[in-house]
Coordinates of C-alpha atoms in Angstrom, one line a residue:
M251 CA 0.0 0.1 -0.1
S252 CA 1.1 3.4 -0.7
Y253 CA 2.0 5.9 2.1
I254 CA -1.2 7.9 1.7
C255 CA -4.5 6.2 -0.1
F256 CA -7.6 7.8 -0.5
E257 CA -10.2 5.1 -1.5
H258 CA -13.6 6.0 -3.1
V259 CA -13.8 9.2 -1.0
N260 CA -17.2 11.2 -1.4
K261 CA -18.0 14.4 0.5
F262 CA -21.3 16.2 0.5
F263 CA -21.9 19.7 1.8
G264 CA -25.8 19.4 2.1
E265 CA -26.7 18.7 -1.5
N266 CA -23.5 19.9 -2.9
H267 CA -21.4 16.8 -4.0
V268 CA -17.9 18.3 -3.5
L269 CA -15.8 15.2 -3.8
K270 CA -16.9 12.5 -6.2
D271 CA -15.5 8.9 -5.8
I272 CA -11.8 10.2 -5.3
S273 CA -9.3 7.5 -5.4
L274 CA -5.7 8.5 -5.4
S275 CA -2.2 7.5 -3.9
V276 CA 0.9 9.3 -2.7
E277 CA 4.3 7.6 -2.1
Q278 CA 6.5 8.3 1.0
G279 CA 8.9 11.3 0.4
E280 CA 6.9 12.7 -2.7
L281 CA 5.7 16.3 -3.0
V282 CA 2.2 15.9 -4.7
T283 CA 0.3 18.7 -5.7
F284 CA -3.5 19.2 -6.0
L285 CA -4.2 21.6 -8.7
G286 CA -7.4 23.2 -10.0
P287 CA -9.6 26.2 -10.0
S288 CA -11.3 27.4 -7.0
G289 CA -14.3 25.2 -5.9
C290 CA -13.1 22.1 -7.5
G291 CA -12.5 20.2 -4.2
K292 CA -8.7 20.2 -3.7
S293 CA -8.7 21.8 -0.4
T294 CA -11.6 19.9 0.9
L295 CA -9.7 16.7 0.3
L296 CA -6.5 18.0 2.1
R297 CA -8.8 18.9 4.9
C298 CA -10.2 15.4 4.9
L299 CA -6.8 14.0 5.3
S300 CA -6.1 16.3 8.2
G301 CA -9.4 15.4 10.0
L302 CA -10.6 19.0 9.9
E303 CA -13.4 17.6 7.6
T304 CA -15.0 14.3 7.7
V305 CA -15.7 12.2 4.6
T306 CA -19.3 11.3 3.6
D307 CA -18.0 7.9 2.7
G308 CA -14.8 6.2 1.7
K309 CA -11.6 5.6 3.4
I310 CA -8.4 7.4 4.1
F311 CA -5.1 5.5 4.8
L312 CA -1.9 7.0 6.3
D313 CA 1.3 5.0 6.8
G314 CA -0.7 1.8 6.5
K315 CA -3.3 2.7 9.0
D316 CA -7.0 3.7 8.6
V317 CA -7.3 7.3 9.7
T318 CA -10.7 8.0 8.5
D319 CA -12.3 8.5 11.8
V320 CA -9.1 9.3 13.8
E321 CA -9.2 12.6 15.6
P322 CA -6.9 15.1 13.9
K323 CA -4.2 15.6 16.7
K324 CA -3.6 11.8 16.4
R325 CA -3.2 11.7 12.7
G326 CA 0.4 13.0 12.7
V327 CA -0.4 15.7 10.2
G328 CA 1.2 19.2 10.0
M329 CA -0.6 21.9 8.1
V330 CA 0.1 25.3 6.7
F331 CA -2.8 27.5 5.6
Q332 CA -2.9 30.6 3.1
Q333 CA -3.3 32.7 6.5
Y334 CA -0.3 31.6 8.6
S335 CA -2.0 32.2 11.9
L336 CA 1.1 32.9 14.0
F337 CA 0.5 34.0 17.6
P338 CA 1.2 37.9 17.5
N339 CA 2.2 37.9 21.2
L340 CA 4.6 35.0 20.9
T341 CA 8.3 35.3 19.4
V342 CA 9.4 33.5 16.4
G343 CA 11.0 30.9 18.6
Q344 CA 8.0 30.5 20.9
N345 CA 5.6 30.1 17.9
V346 CA 7.8 27.3 16.4
A347 CA 8.0 25.8 20.0
F348 CA 4.3 25.9 20.7
G349 CA 3.5 22.4 19.2
L350 CA 6.3 20.8 21.2
K351 CA 5.1 22.3 24.3
I352 CA 1.6 21.0 23.8
Q353 CA 3.4 17.5 23.3
K354 CA 5.1 18.3 26.8
R355 CA 8.5 17.5 25.3
P356 CA 11.5 18.4 27.6
K357 CA 12.7 21.9 27.6
Q358 CA 16.3 21.1 26.3
E359 CA 14.8 19.1 23.4
I360 CA 12.4 21.9 22.4
A361 CA 15.2 24.4 22.4
E362 CA 17.5 22.1 20.2
K363 CA 14.6 21.4 17.8
V364 CA 13.6 25.1 17.4
R365 CA 17.1 26.1 16.8
H366 CA 17.6 23.4 14.3
M367 CA 14.4 24.1 12.5
L368 CA 14.9 27.9 12.3
E369 CA 18.4 27.3 10.8
I370 CA 16.6 24.9 8.2
V371 CA 14.3 27.7 7.2
G372 CA 17.1 30.4 7.3
L373 CA 15.5 32.4 10.3
A374 CA 17.9 31.6 13.1
E375 CA 18.8 35.2 13.8
K376 CA 14.9 36.0 14.0
T377 CA 14.1 33.8 17.0
G378 CA 13.4 36.7 19.4
Q379 CA 11.4 38.8 17.0
Y380 CA 7.6 39.1 16.8
P381 CA 5.6 38.2 13.6
N382 CA 4.7 41.9 13.1
Q383 CA 8.4 42.5 12.8
L384 CA 8.8 40.1 9.8
S385 CA 7.9 40.2 6.0
G386 CA 5.2 38.1 4.7
G387 CA 7.7 35.6 3.3
Q388 CA 9.4 35.4 6.6
Q389 CA 6.1 34.7 8.3
Q390 CA 5.3 32.0 5.8
R391 CA 8.7 30.2 6.9
V392 CA 8.0 30.5 10.5
A393 CA 4.6 28.9 10.0
L394 CA 6.3 26.0 7.8
A395 CA 8.9 25.7 10.7
R396 CA 6.2 25.4 13.2
A397 CA 4.4 22.6 11.2
L398 CA 7.5 20.8 10.5
V399 CA 9.1 20.8 14.0
T400 CA 6.8 18.2 15.5
E401 CA 8.2 15.7 12.8
P402 CA 4.7 15.1 11.2
K403 CA 4.0 12.0 9.2
V404 CA 2.9 14.4 6.3
L405 CA 2.9 18.1 5.7
L406 CA 0.0 19.6 4.2
L407 CA 0.3 23.0 2.4
D408 CA -2.9 24.9 1.5
E409 CA -2.3 27.7 -0.9
P410 CA 0.4 29.0 1.5
L411 CA 2.1 31.3 -1.0
S412 CA -1.1 33.0 -2.6
A413 CA -0.9 36.1 -0.6
I414 CA 2.9 36.9 -1.6
D415 CA 4.2 39.1 -4.3
A416 CA 5.5 37.2 -7.3
L417 CA 9.2 37.5 -6.9
L418 CA 9.2 36.4 -3.4
R419 CA 6.7 33.7 -4.2
R420 CA 9.1 32.3 -6.8
N421 CA 12.1 32.4 -4.1
L422 CA 10.0 30.6 -1.7
Q423 CA 8.8 27.9 -4.1
V424 CA 12.6 26.8 -4.4
E425 CA 12.9 27.1 -0.6
I426 CA 10.1 25.0 0.1
R427 CA 11.0 22.3 -2.4
R428 CA 14.7 22.5 -1.0
I429 CA 13.3 21.9 2.6
Q430 CA 10.9 19.1 1.6
K431 CA 13.7 17.2 -0.2
E432 CA 16.2 18.0 2.7
M433 CA 13.9 16.5 5.1
G434 CA 12.3 13.9 2.9
I435 CA 8.8 14.7 4.2
T436 CA 5.7 13.4 2.4
T437 CA 4.1 16.6 1.2
L438 CA 0.6 17.5 -0.3
F439 CA 0.5 21.0 -1.8
V440 CA -2.7 22.8 -3.0
T441 CA -2.5 25.5 -5.5
H442 CA -4.7 27.0 -8.5
D443 CA -1.5 28.2 -10.2
Q444 CA -0.3 25.9 -12.9
D445 CA 3.2 27.3 -13.0
E446 CA 3.7 26.9 -9.3
A447 CA 2.6 23.3 -9.6
M448 CA 5.0 22.6 -12.4
V449 CA 7.9 23.9 -10.6
M450 CA 7.3 22.3 -7.2
S451 CA 5.7 18.9 -8.0
D452 CA 6.9 15.2 -8.2
R453 CA 3.4 14.5 -9.5
I454 CA 0.2 16.6 -10.0
Y455 CA -3.5 15.6 -9.7
L456 CA -5.5 18.0 -11.8
F457 CA -9.0 18.4 -10.2
N458 CA -12.3 19.6 -11.9
V459 CA -15.7 19.8 -10.3
G460 CA -14.9 17.2 -7.5
T461 CA -13.2 14.7 -9.8
I462 CA -9.7 14.1 -11.0
E463 CA -9.4 15.2 -14.4
Q464 CA -5.9 13.9 -15.3
A465 CA -2.8 12.8 -13.1
G466 CA 0.9 12.5 -13.9
V467 CA 4.2 14.0 -13.6
P468 CA 4.4 17.8 -14.6
V469 CA 6.2 17.2 -17.9
E470 CA 3.4 14.8 -18.9
L471 CA 0.6 17.1 -18.0
Y472 CA 1.9 19.9 -19.9
T473 CA 2.9 18.2 -22.9
R474 CA 0.2 15.6 -23.3
P475 CA -3.1 16.9 -21.8
R476 CA -6.0 14.4 -22.5
T477 CA -9.0 16.8 -22.3
K478 CA -10.2 20.1 -23.3
F479 CA -10.2 21.2 -19.7
A480 CA -6.7 19.9 -19.0
A481 CA -5.4 21.7 -22.0
A482 CA -7.1 25.2 -21.1
F483 CA -5.8 24.8 -17.5
I484 CA -2.1 23.5 -17.9
G485 CA -0.1 25.9 -19.8
H486 CA -1.3 28.3 -22.6
Y487 CA -2.7 26.0 -25.5
N488 CA -4.4 27.0 -28.4
I489 CA -7.6 25.1 -28.6
V490 CA -9.3 24.9 -31.8
D491 CA -12.2 23.1 -33.5
A492 CA -10.6 20.1 -35.3
A493 CA -12.8 20.2 -38.4
V494 CA -12.2 23.9 -39.0
F495 CA -8.5 23.8 -38.3
G496 CA -8.3 20.8 -40.5
K497 CA -10.0 22.1 -43.4
Q498 CA -7.6 25.3 -43.6
A499 CA -4.6 22.9 -42.9
G500 CA -5.4 20.2 -45.4
M501 CA -5.6 17.6 -42.7
E502 CA -8.2 15.2 -41.0
F503 CA -8.5 14.6 -37.5
A504 CA -10.7 12.2 -35.5
A505 CA -11.3 14.3 -32.5
K506 CA -13.7 17.0 -32.0
D507 CA -11.0 19.5 -30.5
L508 CA -7.2 20.0 -31.0
A509 CA -4.6 21.5 -28.6
I510 CA -1.4 23.2 -29.8
R511 CA 1.2 24.9 -27.8
P512 CA 2.1 28.3 -29.1
E513 CA 6.0 27.8 -29.0
V514 CA 5.6 24.8 -31.5
F515 CA 4.7 27.1 -34.2
E516 CA 7.0 28.8 -36.8
I517 CA 5.9 32.2 -38.1
S518 CA 7.2 33.9 -41.2
S519 CA 6.2 36.8 -43.7
S520 CA 7.0 34.1 -46.5
P521 CA 5.4 31.0 -47.3
I522 CA 6.6 28.1 -45.3
E523 CA 7.2 24.7 -46.8
R524 CA 7.6 21.9 -44.3
E525 CA 6.5 18.5 -45.1
G526 CA 3.8 17.0 -43.0
A527 CA 3.1 20.3 -41.3
A528 CA -0.1 22.1 -40.8
V529 CA 0.6 25.6 -42.7
L530 CA -1.9 28.4 -42.3
K531 CA -2.0 31.8 -43.5
G532 CA -3.4 34.6 -41.4
T533 CA -2.9 38.4 -40.2
V534 CA -1.0 39.6 -37.0
L535 CA -3.9 41.0 -34.7
Y536 CA -1.4 42.1 -32.0
Y537 CA 1.8 41.2 -30.2
L538 CA 2.8 41.2 -26.5
S539 CA 6.3 40.8 -25.0
H540 CA 6.5 38.2 -22.1
G541 CA 10.2 38.8 -21.0
N542 CA 12.3 37.1 -23.6
I543 CA 9.2 35.7 -25.4
M544 CA 7.2 37.6 -28.1
R545 CA 3.7 36.2 -28.3
Y546 CA 1.9 36.9 -31.6
T547 CA -1.9 36.6 -32.0
V548 CA -2.7 35.6 -35.6
D549 CA -6.2 35.9 -37.0
C550 CA -6.8 32.9 -39.4
G551 CA -10.3 33.7 -40.3
E552 CA -12.5 31.3 -38.3
F553 CA -10.2 31.1 -35.4
Q554 CA -7.1 32.9 -33.6
I555 CA -3.6 31.2 -33.0
D556 CA -1.1 32.3 -30.4
V557 CA 2.6 31.9 -31.5
D558 CA 5.3 32.3 -29.2
I559 CA 9.0 33.0 -30.4
L560 CA 12.3 34.2 -28.7
F561 CA 12.4 37.7 -28.9
D562 CA 14.3 39.3 -31.8
S563 CA 14.3 43.0 -32.4
T564 CA 15.4 42.2 -36.1
L565 CA 12.3 40.2 -36.7
L566 CA 9.1 41.8 -35.6
F567 CA 5.8 41.7 -37.4
D568 CA 3.4 44.6 -36.7
S569 CA -0.3 44.4 -36.4
G570 CA -1.7 43.9 -39.8
T571 CA 1.0 42.1 -41.3
P572 CA 0.2 39.1 -43.4
V573 CA 2.0 36.0 -42.0
Y574 CA 2.4 32.3 -42.5
I575 CA 2.3 29.8 -39.4
A576 CA 3.4 26.3 -39.3
A577 CA 3.2 23.4 -36.7
G578 CA 4.2 19.7 -37.2
R579 CA 1.5 17.2 -37.1
E580 CA 3.4 15.6 -34.1
N581 CA 2.8 18.7 -32.1
I582 CA -1.1 18.7 -32.8
L583 CA -2.7 17.1 -29.9
E584 CA -6.3 15.5 -30.5
L585 CA -8.3 15.9 -27.3
G586 CA -10.9 13.9 -25.4
G587 CA -14.0 15.1 -23.6

């Protein structure tokens, strides 16, 4: 049996069926992300594992034991929320020590564990400060240290970075991943940010209205989405009607919809000749710079296509410029439902 197992878990809030027959597993030491839009059930499943929510039916196993009806404090779970909920009247060191004091650990053990944990999260020099003296990122690391210091069997992170600015958020993603690997702790991470999921995860479960839409390693989900929802949520795919696209490209497809990543297209003001490729003629509607990437939106008549190329100041296409775009057949994904 895997380290964490959800078996046919259902959860109702009144008439609202929030989790629909969820079965999934997590191996020991993995960082697994529950990804999806707001209201899809990902946080509810996390709370069911922690014991903060009860399942309507189904089973949850942790480290080989059925914890479905075990009270939260006996599950061995550490949790960090979007709101860090640090005690404002306690210092950093006292906040981190709180769980150990509840467990009535010896004073010397508490002091050693707190010191070690603050070193791991890079806040050893902040032990005597109060939460209001810290930045948002530092507060997040204190909350992480407080959750980890009790040595839980699993760490649950429920959108812990969503209130932090973009640059600091990227740094903390790297820090959390480093700490997780260093400690080897099994971690479940909830986010609605697909980029964050790609950076941090060993595996991703993509949720959609209470069900698992697709699961796999990050590269697999990005390069091989199986459904229209997955393609729309993971990365920036062009999703087009297969019949309409095929008519213009001179190709036939079995699926109803196609998904094509912007970066697989070639763009030129001259006709493109590529054997086996879909070649389309269109007009540049507009373009936007995304750092070192230039994204062109090309009007192909019945649909529009986004094309990403590396920024080159010597090769720019103004709005209204007629262009040709081409993508290899192997890069055109046929979608399921």
